[in-house]
Tab-separated table of C-alpha atoms in Angstrom:
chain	number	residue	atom	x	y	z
A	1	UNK	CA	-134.215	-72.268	170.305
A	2	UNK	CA	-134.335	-69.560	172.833
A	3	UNK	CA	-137.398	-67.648	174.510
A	4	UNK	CA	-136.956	-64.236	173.959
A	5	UNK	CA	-139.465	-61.718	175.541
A	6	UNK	CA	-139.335	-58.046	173.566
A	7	UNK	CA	-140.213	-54.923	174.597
A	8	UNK	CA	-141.468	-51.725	172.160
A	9	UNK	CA	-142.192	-47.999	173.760
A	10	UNK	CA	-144.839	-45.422	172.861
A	11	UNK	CA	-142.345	-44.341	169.706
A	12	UNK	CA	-141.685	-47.396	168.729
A	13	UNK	CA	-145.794	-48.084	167.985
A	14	UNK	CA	-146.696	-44.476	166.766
A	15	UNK	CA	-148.233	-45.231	164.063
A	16	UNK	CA	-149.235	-48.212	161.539
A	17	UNK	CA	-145.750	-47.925	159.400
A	18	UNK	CA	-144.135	-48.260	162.599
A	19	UNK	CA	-146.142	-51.045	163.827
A	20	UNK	CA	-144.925	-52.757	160.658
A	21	UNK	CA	-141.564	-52.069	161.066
A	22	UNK	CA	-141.970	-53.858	164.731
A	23	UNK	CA	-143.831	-56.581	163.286
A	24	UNK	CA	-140.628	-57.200	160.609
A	25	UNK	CA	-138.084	-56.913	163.579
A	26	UNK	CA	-140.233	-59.767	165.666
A	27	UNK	CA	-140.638	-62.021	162.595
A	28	UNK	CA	-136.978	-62.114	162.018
A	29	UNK	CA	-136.682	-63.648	165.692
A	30	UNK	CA	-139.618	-66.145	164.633
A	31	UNK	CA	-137.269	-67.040	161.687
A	32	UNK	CA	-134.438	-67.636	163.161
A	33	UNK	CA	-136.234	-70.058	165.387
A	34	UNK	CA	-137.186	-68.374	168.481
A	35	UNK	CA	-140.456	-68.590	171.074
A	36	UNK	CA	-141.019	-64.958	171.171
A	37	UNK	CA	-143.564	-62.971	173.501
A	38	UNK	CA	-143.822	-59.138	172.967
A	39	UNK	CA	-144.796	-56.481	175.380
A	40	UNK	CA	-146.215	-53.342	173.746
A	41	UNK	CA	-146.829	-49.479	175.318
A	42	UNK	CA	-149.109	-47.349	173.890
A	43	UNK	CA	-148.879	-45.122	170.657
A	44	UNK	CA	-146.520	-42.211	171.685
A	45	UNK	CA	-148.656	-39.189	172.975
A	46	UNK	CA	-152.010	-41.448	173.264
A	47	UNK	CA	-151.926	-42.171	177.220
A	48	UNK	CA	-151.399	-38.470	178.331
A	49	UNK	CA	-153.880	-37.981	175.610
A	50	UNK	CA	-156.696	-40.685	177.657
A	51	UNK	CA	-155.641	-39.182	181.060
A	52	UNK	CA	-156.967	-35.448	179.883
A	53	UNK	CA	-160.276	-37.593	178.734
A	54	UNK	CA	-160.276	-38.448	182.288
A	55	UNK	CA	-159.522	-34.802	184.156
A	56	UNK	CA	-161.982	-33.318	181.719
A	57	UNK	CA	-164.815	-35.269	182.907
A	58	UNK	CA	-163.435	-34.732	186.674
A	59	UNK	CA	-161.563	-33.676	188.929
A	60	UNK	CA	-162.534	-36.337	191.341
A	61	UNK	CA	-162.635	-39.475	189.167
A	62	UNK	CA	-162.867	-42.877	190.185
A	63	UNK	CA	-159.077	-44.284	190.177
A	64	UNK	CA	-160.552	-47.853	188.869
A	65	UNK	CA	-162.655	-46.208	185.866
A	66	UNK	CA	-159.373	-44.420	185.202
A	67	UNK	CA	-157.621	-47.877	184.434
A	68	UNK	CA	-160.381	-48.861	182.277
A	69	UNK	CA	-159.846	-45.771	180.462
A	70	UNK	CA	-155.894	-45.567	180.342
A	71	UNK	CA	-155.171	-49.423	179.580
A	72	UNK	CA	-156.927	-49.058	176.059
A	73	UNK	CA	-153.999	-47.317	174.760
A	74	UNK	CA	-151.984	-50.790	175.251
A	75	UNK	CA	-154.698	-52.963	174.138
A	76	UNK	CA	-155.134	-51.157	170.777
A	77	UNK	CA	-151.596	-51.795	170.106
A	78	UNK	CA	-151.611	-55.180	170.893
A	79	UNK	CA	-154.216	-55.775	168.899
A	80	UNK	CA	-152.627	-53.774	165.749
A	81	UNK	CA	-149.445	-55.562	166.143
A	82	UNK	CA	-151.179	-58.827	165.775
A	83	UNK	CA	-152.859	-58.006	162.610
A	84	UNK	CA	-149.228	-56.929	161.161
A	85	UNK	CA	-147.743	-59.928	162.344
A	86	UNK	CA	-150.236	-61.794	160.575
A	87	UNK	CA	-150.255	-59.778	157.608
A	88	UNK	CA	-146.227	-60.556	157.716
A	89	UNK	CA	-146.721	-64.532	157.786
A	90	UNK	CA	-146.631	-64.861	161.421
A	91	UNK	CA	-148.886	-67.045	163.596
A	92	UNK	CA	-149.990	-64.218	166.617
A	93	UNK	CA	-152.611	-63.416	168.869
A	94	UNK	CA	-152.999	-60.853	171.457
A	95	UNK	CA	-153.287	-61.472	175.107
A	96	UNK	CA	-155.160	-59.001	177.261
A	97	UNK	CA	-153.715	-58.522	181.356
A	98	UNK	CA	-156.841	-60.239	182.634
A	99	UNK	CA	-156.532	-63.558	180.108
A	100	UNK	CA	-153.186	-64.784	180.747
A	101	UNK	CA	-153.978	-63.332	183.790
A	102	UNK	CA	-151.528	-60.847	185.034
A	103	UNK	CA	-152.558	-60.646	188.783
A	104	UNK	CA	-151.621	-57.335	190.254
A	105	UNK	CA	-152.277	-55.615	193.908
A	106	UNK	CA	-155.593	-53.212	193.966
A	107	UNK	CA	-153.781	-50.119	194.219
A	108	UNK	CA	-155.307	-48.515	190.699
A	109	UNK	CA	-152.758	-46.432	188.700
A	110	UNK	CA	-149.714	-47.873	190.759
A	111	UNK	CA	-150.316	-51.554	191.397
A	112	UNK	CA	-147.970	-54.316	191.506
A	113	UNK	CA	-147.610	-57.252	189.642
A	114	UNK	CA	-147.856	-60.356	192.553
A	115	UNK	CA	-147.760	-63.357	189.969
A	116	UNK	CA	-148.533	-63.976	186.297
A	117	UNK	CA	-150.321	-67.342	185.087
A	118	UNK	CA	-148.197	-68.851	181.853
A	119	UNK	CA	-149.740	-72.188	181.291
A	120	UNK	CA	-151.900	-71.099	178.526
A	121	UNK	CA	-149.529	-68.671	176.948
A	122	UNK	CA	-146.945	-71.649	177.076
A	123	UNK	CA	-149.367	-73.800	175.407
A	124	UNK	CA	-149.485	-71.069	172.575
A	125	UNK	CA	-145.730	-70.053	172.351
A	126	UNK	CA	-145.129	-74.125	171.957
A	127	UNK	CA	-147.846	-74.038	168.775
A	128	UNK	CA	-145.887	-71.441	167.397
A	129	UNK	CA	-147.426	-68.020	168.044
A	130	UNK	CA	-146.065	-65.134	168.569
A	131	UNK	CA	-147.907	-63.578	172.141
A	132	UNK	CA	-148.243	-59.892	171.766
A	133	UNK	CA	-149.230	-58.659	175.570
A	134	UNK	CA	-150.280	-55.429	176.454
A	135	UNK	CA	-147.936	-53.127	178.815
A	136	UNK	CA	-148.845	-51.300	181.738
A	137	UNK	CA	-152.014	-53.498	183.032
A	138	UNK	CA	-152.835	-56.239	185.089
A	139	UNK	CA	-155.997	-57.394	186.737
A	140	UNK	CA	-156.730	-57.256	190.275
A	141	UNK	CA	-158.861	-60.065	191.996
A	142	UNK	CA	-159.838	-61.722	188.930
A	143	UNK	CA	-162.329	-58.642	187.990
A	144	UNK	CA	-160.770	-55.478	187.646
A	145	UNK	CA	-158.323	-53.948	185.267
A	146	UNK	CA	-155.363	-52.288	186.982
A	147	UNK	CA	-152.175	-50.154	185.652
A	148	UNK	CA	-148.727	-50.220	187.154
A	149	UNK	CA	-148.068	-46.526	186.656
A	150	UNK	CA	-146.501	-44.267	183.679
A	151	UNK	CA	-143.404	-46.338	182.314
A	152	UNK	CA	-145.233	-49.594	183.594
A	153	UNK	CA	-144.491	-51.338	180.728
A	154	UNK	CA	-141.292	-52.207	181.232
A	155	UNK	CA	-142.479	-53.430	184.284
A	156	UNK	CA	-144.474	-55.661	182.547
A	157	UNK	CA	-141.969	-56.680	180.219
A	158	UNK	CA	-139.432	-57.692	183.126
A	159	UNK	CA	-142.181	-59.807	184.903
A	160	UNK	CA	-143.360	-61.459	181.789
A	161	UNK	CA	-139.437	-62.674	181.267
A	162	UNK	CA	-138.982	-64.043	185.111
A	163	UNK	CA	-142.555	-65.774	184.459
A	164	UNK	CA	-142.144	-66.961	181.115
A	165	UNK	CA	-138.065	-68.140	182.244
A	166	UNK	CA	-137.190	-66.587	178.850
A	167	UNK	CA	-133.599	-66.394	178.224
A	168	UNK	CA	-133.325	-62.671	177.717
A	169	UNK	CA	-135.660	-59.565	177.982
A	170	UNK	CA	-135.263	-57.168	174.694
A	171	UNK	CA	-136.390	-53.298	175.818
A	172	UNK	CA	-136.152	-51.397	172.715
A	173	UNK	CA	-136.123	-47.935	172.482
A	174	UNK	CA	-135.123	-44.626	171.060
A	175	UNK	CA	-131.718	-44.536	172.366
A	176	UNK	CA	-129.642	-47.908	170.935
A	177	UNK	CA	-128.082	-48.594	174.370
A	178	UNK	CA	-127.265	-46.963	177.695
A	179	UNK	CA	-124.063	-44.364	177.897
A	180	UNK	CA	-121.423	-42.981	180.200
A	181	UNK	CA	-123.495	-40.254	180.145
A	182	UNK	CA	-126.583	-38.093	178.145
A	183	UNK	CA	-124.650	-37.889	174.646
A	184	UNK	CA	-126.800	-34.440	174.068
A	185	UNK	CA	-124.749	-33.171	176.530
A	186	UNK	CA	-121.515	-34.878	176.290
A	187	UNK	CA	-121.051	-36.081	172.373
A	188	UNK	CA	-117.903	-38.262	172.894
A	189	UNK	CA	-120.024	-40.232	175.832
A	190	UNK	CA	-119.886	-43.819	175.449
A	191	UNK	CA	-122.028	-46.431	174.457
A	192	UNK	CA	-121.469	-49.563	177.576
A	193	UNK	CA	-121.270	-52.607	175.990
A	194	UNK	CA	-122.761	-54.164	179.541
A	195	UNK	CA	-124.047	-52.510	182.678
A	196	UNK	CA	-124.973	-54.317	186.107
A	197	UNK	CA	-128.077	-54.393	187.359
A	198	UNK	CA	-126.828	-52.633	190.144
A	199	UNK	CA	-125.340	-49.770	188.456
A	200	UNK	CA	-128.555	-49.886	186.308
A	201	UNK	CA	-130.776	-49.393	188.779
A	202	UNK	CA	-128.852	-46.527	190.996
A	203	UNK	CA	-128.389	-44.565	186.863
A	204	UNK	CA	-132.328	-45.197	186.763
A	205	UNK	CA	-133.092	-43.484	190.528
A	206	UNK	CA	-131.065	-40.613	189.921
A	207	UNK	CA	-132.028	-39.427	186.950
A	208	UNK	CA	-131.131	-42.063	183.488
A	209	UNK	CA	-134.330	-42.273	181.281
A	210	UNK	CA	-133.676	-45.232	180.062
A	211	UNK	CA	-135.089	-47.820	182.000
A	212	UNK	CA	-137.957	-47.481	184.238
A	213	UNK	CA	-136.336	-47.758	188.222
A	214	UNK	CA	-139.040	-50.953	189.182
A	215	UNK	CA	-138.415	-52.560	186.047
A	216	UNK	CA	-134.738	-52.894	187.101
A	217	UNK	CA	-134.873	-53.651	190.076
A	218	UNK	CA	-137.108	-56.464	189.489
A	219	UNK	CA	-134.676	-57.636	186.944
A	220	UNK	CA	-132.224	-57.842	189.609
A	221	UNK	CA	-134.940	-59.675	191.672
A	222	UNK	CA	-135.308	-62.622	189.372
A	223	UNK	CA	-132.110	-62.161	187.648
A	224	UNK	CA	-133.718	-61.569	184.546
A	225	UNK	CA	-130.926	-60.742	181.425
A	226	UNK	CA	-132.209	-57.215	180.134
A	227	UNK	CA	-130.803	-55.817	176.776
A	228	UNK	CA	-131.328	-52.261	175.282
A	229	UNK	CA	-131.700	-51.992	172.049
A	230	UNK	CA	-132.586	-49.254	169.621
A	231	UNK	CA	-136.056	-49.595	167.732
A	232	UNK	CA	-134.754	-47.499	164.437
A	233	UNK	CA	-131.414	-49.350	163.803
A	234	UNK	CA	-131.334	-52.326	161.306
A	235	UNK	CA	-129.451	-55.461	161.946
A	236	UNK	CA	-129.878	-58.905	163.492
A	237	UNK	CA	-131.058	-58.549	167.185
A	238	UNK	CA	-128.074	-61.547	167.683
A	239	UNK	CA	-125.476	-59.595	167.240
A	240	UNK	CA	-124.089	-59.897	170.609
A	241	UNK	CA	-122.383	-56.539	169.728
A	242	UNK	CA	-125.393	-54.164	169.483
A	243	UNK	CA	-127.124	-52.677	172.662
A	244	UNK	CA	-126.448	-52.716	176.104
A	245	UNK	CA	-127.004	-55.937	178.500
A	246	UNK	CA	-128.316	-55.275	182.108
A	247	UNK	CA	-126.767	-58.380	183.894
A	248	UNK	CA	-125.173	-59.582	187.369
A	249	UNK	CA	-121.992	-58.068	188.516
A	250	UNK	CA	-120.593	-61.941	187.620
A	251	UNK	CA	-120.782	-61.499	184.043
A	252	UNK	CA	-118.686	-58.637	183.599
A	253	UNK	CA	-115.422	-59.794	183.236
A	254	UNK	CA	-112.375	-58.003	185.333
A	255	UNK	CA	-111.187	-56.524	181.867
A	256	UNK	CA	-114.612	-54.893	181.093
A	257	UNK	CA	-114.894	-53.068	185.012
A	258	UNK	CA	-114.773	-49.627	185.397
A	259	UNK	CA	-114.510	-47.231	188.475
A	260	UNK	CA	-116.895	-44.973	187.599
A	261	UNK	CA	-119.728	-46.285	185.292
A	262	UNK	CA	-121.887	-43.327	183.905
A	263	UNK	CA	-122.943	-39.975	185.094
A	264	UNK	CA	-126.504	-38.906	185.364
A	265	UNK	CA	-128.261	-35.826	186.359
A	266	UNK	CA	-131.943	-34.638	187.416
A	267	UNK	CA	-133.068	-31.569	187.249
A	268	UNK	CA	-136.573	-32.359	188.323
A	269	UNK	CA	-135.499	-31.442	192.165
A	270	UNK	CA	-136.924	-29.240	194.504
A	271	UNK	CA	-135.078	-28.025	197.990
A	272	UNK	CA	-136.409	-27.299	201.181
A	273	UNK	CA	-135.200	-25.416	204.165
A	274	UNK	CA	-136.452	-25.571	207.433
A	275	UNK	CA	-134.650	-22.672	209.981
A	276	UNK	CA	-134.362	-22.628	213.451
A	277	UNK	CA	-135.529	-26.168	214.227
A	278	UNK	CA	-135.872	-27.284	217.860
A	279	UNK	CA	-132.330	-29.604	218.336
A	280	UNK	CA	-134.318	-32.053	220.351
A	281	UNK	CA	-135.059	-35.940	220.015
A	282	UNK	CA	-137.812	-36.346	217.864
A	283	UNK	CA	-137.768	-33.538	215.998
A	284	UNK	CA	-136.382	-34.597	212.688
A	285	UNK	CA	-139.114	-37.628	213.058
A	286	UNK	CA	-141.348	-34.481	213.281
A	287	UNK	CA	-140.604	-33.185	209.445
A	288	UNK	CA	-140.184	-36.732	207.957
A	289	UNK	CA	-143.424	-39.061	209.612
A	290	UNK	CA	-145.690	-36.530	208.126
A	291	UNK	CA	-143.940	-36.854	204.525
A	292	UNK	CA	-143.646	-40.192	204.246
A	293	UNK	CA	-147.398	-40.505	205.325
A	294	UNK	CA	-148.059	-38.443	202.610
A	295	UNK	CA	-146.029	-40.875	199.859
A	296	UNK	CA	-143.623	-37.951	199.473
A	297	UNK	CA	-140.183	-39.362	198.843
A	298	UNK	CA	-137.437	-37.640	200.359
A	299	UNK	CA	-133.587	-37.854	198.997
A	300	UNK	CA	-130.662	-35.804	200.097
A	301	UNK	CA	-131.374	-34.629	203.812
A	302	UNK	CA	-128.113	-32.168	205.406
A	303	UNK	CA	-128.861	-31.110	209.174
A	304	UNK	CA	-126.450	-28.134	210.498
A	305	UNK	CA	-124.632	-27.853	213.410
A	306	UNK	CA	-126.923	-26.735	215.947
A	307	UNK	CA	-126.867	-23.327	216.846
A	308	UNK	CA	-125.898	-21.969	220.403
A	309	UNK	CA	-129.836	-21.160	220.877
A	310	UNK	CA	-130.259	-24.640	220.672
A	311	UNK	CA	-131.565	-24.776	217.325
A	312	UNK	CA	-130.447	-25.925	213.616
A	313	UNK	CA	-131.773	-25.512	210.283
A	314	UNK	CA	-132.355	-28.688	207.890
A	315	UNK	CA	-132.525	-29.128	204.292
A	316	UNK	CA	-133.682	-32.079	202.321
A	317	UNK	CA	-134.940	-32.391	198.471
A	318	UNK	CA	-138.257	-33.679	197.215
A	319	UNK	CA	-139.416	-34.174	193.621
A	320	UNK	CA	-140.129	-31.002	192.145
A	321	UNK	CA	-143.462	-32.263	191.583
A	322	UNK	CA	-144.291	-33.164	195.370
A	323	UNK	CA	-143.162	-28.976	196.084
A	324	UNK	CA	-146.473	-28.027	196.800
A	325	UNK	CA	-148.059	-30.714	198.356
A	326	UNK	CA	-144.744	-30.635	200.721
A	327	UNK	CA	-144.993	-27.296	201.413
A	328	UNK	CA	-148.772	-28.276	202.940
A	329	UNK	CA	-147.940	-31.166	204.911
A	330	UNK	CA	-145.106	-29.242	206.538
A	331	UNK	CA	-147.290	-26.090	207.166
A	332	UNK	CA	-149.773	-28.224	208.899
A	333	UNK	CA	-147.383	-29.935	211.156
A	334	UNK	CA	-145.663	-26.612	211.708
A	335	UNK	CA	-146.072	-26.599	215.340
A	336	UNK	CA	-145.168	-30.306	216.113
A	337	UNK	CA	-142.312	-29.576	214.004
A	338	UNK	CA	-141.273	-26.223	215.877
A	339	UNK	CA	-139.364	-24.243	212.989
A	340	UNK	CA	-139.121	-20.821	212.103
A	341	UNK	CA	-139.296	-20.420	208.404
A	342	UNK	CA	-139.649	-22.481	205.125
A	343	UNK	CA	-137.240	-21.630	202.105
A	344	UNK	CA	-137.876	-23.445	198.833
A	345	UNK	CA	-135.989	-23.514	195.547
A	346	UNK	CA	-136.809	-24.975	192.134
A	347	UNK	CA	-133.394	-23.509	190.817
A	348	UNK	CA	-131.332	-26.670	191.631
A	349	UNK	CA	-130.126	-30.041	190.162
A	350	UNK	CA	-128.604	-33.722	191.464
A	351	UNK	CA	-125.837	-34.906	189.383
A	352	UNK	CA	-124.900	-38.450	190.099
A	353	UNK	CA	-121.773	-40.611	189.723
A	354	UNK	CA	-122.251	-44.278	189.648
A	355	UNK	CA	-119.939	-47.370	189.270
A	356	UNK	CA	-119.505	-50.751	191.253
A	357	UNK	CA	-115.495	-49.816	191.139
A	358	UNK	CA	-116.333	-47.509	194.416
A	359	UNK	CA	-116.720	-50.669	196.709
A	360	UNK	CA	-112.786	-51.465	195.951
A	361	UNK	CA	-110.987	-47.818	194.767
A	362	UNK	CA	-110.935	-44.349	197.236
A	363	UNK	CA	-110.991	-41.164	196.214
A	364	UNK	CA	-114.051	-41.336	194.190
A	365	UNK	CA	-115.852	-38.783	196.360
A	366	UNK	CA	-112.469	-35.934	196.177
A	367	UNK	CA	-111.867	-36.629	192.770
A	368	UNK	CA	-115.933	-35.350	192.118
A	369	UNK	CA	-115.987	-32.508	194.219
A	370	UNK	CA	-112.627	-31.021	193.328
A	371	UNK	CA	-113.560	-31.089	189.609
A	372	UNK	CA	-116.509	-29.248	190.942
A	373	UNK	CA	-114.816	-26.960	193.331
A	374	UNK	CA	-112.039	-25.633	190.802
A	375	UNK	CA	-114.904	-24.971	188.014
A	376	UNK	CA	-116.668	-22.595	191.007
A	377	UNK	CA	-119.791	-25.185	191.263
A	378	UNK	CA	-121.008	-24.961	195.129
A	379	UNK	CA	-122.113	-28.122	196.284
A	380	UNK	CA	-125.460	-27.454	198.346
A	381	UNK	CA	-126.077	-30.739	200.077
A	382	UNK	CA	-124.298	-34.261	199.063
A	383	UNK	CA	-126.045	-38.042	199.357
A	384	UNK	CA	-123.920	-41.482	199.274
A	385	UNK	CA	-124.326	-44.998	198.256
A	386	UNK	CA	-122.114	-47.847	198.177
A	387	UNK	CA	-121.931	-47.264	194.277
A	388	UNK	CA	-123.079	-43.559	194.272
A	389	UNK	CA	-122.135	-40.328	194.870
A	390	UNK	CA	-125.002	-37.452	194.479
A	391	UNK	CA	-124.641	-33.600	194.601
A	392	UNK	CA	-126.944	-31.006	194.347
A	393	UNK	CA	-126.271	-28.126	192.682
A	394	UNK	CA	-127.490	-24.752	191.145
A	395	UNK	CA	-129.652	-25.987	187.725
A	396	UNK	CA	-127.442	-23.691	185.528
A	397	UNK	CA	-124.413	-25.506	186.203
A	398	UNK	CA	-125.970	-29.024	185.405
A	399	UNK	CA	-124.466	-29.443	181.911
A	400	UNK	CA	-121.153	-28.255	182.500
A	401	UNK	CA	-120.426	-30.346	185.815
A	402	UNK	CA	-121.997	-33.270	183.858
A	403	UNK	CA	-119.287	-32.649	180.806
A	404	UNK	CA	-116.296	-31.854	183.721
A	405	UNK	CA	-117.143	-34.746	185.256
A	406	UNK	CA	-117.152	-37.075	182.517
A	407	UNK	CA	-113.938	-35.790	181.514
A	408	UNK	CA	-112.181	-36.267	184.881
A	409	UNK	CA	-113.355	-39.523	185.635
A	410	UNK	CA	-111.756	-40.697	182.541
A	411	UNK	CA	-114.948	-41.689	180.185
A	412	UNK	CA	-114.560	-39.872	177.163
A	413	UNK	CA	-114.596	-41.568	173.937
A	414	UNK	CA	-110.909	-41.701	172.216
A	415	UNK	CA	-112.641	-41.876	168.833
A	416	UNK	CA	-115.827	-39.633	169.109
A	417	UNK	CA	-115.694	-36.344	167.230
């Protein structure tokens, strides 16, 4: 018998046909003997649909009343869910965040999950039910509903697993496994068969959909065994074959390892130039402090030489969405700072290349921007990990340094059309 903890997104649960179809998939686990706990999102479309409710009546509203309002999208599911898996011949109940409880920080619409109390969910799994737990929401304090932010439940998925000690953590999705690359842009991409957390997690910062960044990384945390799988395909969920498994670099045999692991790419990048900064101590503390006090995350950051007038220009990127807001911050601190101008541009892209091979193999770096350089791609400013190489680039030439790439670094598919 194993525990298994699975995990259905908003397309997954759109709808009551679909919510049967999940409710077949988990009862198939039951049958073949399993303690199964599942962690549903909302129907697709339904929280950006409860978080208008919440602008319309205003501007200004109260963050906690705002998890009130955006949890019910999770708790209807649950609920539905349980009533299918019923309907199917399953013993199932649904567990709200505040009954198991789910205790979370007080930081409404982005708190974090501190611990999670299994005893009576235990009792329940070992009496044969099937848990069905709401994504996305915790309680804070004992009182108040919280939500972990947009693509939470994963989140919640993860942490159930590590708390629970299940022996794997099923995310299922639209996509039936993570890739070399985004197979809309590259068909012969391939499917990975496994994927370290690491690589995982460094795909999910830099632009890879498929797995929200926290939920990884607390994977990693509590060494939690993650698989992908694909909510429309039709099989056995045992088939060690199907999906891809998030696991520690120890697992992946010598055979199996890769240089380079996938490509990703993000578009949602915005760059700013400050010119003719003051080259004196402090003054890149001077554009940063005020950022980070502001929750803005910054990513690739390039100084230039300084200039003979004893002043340089520096360029970092932001999230697109944090443009304006860091165009404020920066305006306001203008004369701490001591620059001339600000130049912004939406126009640009990061494309990422990602593998644990880096740590052991050279050349990574030249390899990416030659491929670049003799396709006519300008690199504008470049950021390194141990396992990651970033670019930025002009946004028209994402797709075709993405497909170059891929090419060059040897991950094509021999077989794909």
């Amino acid at each position: 018998m194993a525990r298994i903890v699975m995990k259905f997104g908003g397309t997954s649960m759109a709808g009551i046909e679909r919510i049967r179809n999940v409710a077949a998939r988990v009862k198939r686990e039951v049958d073949a003997g399993n303690q199964v706990a599942v962690v549903v999102s909302a129907m697709a479309g339904e929280t950006d649909r409860l978080v208008g409710f919440c602008r319309e009546a205003s501007s200004l509203y109260d963050a906690k009343e705002y998890d009130v309002v955006v949890s019910a999208g999770e708790q209807i599911t649950s609920g539905l869910l349980a009533i299918a898996l019923q309907a199917a011949g399953c013993k199932a109940r649904s567990w709200l965040g505040w009954q198991l409880p789910i205790n979370t920080s007080d930081a409404h619409g982005s708190a974090r999950i501190g611990e999670i109390d299994t005893a009576a969910l235990d009792a329940s799994l070992a009496d044969g039910f099937v848990a069905v737990i709401p994504g996305f929401q915790g309680v804070a304090d004992g009182q108040r509903v919280t939500t972990l932010g947009r693509g939470g439940s994963d989140t919640s998925a993860v942490a159930m697993a590590a708390a629970m000690k299940a022996d794997r953590c099923d995310i299922y999705t639209d996509v039936d496994g993570v890739y070399t690359t985004d197979p809309r842009i590259v068909p012969r991409a391939r499917k990975l068969s496994k994927v370290t957390y690491e690589e995982m997690l460094e795909l999910a910062s830099v632009g890879a959909k498929v797995l929200q960044t926290r939920s990884v990384g607390l994977a990693m945390k509590e060494n939690v065994r993650v698989r992908v799988l694909s909510s429309f395909e039709d099989g056995d969920t045992n088939d060690g074959h199907r999906g891809t498994l998030i696991v520690g670099e120890e697992e992946i045999d010598d055979m199996e390892r890769q240089l380079i692991t996938g490509i990703a790419h993000d578009k949602n990048e915005a760059k700013i130039t400050l010119t003719q900064v003051s080259d004196r101590p402090g003054s890149v503390a001077a554009i940063f402090a005020p950022l980070a006090d502001a929750g803005i995350n910054v990513d690739m950051i390039v100084q230039n030489v300084a200039h003979s007038t004893g002043s340089t220009d520096v360029t970092f990127t932001v999230p697109a969405a944090d443009l304006a807001r860091s165009l404020d911050v920066l305006d306001k601190a203008k004369d701490a700072i001591g620059y001339a101008t600000i130049v912004h541009d939406t126009r640009v892209a990061k494309v990422s290349v990602v593998g644990v091979g880096m740590r052991s193999h050279a050349g990574v770096a030249s390899t990416m921007f030659t491929t670049l350089g003799d396709r006519g791609i300008n690199i504008q400013a470049i950021a390194t990990s141990e396992i990651k190489v970033s670019v930025l680039i002009e946004e028209d030439y994402t797709e075709l340094a993405v497909r170059v790439l891929h090419t060059a670094y040897g991950l094509d598919a021999e077989d794909a059309a």
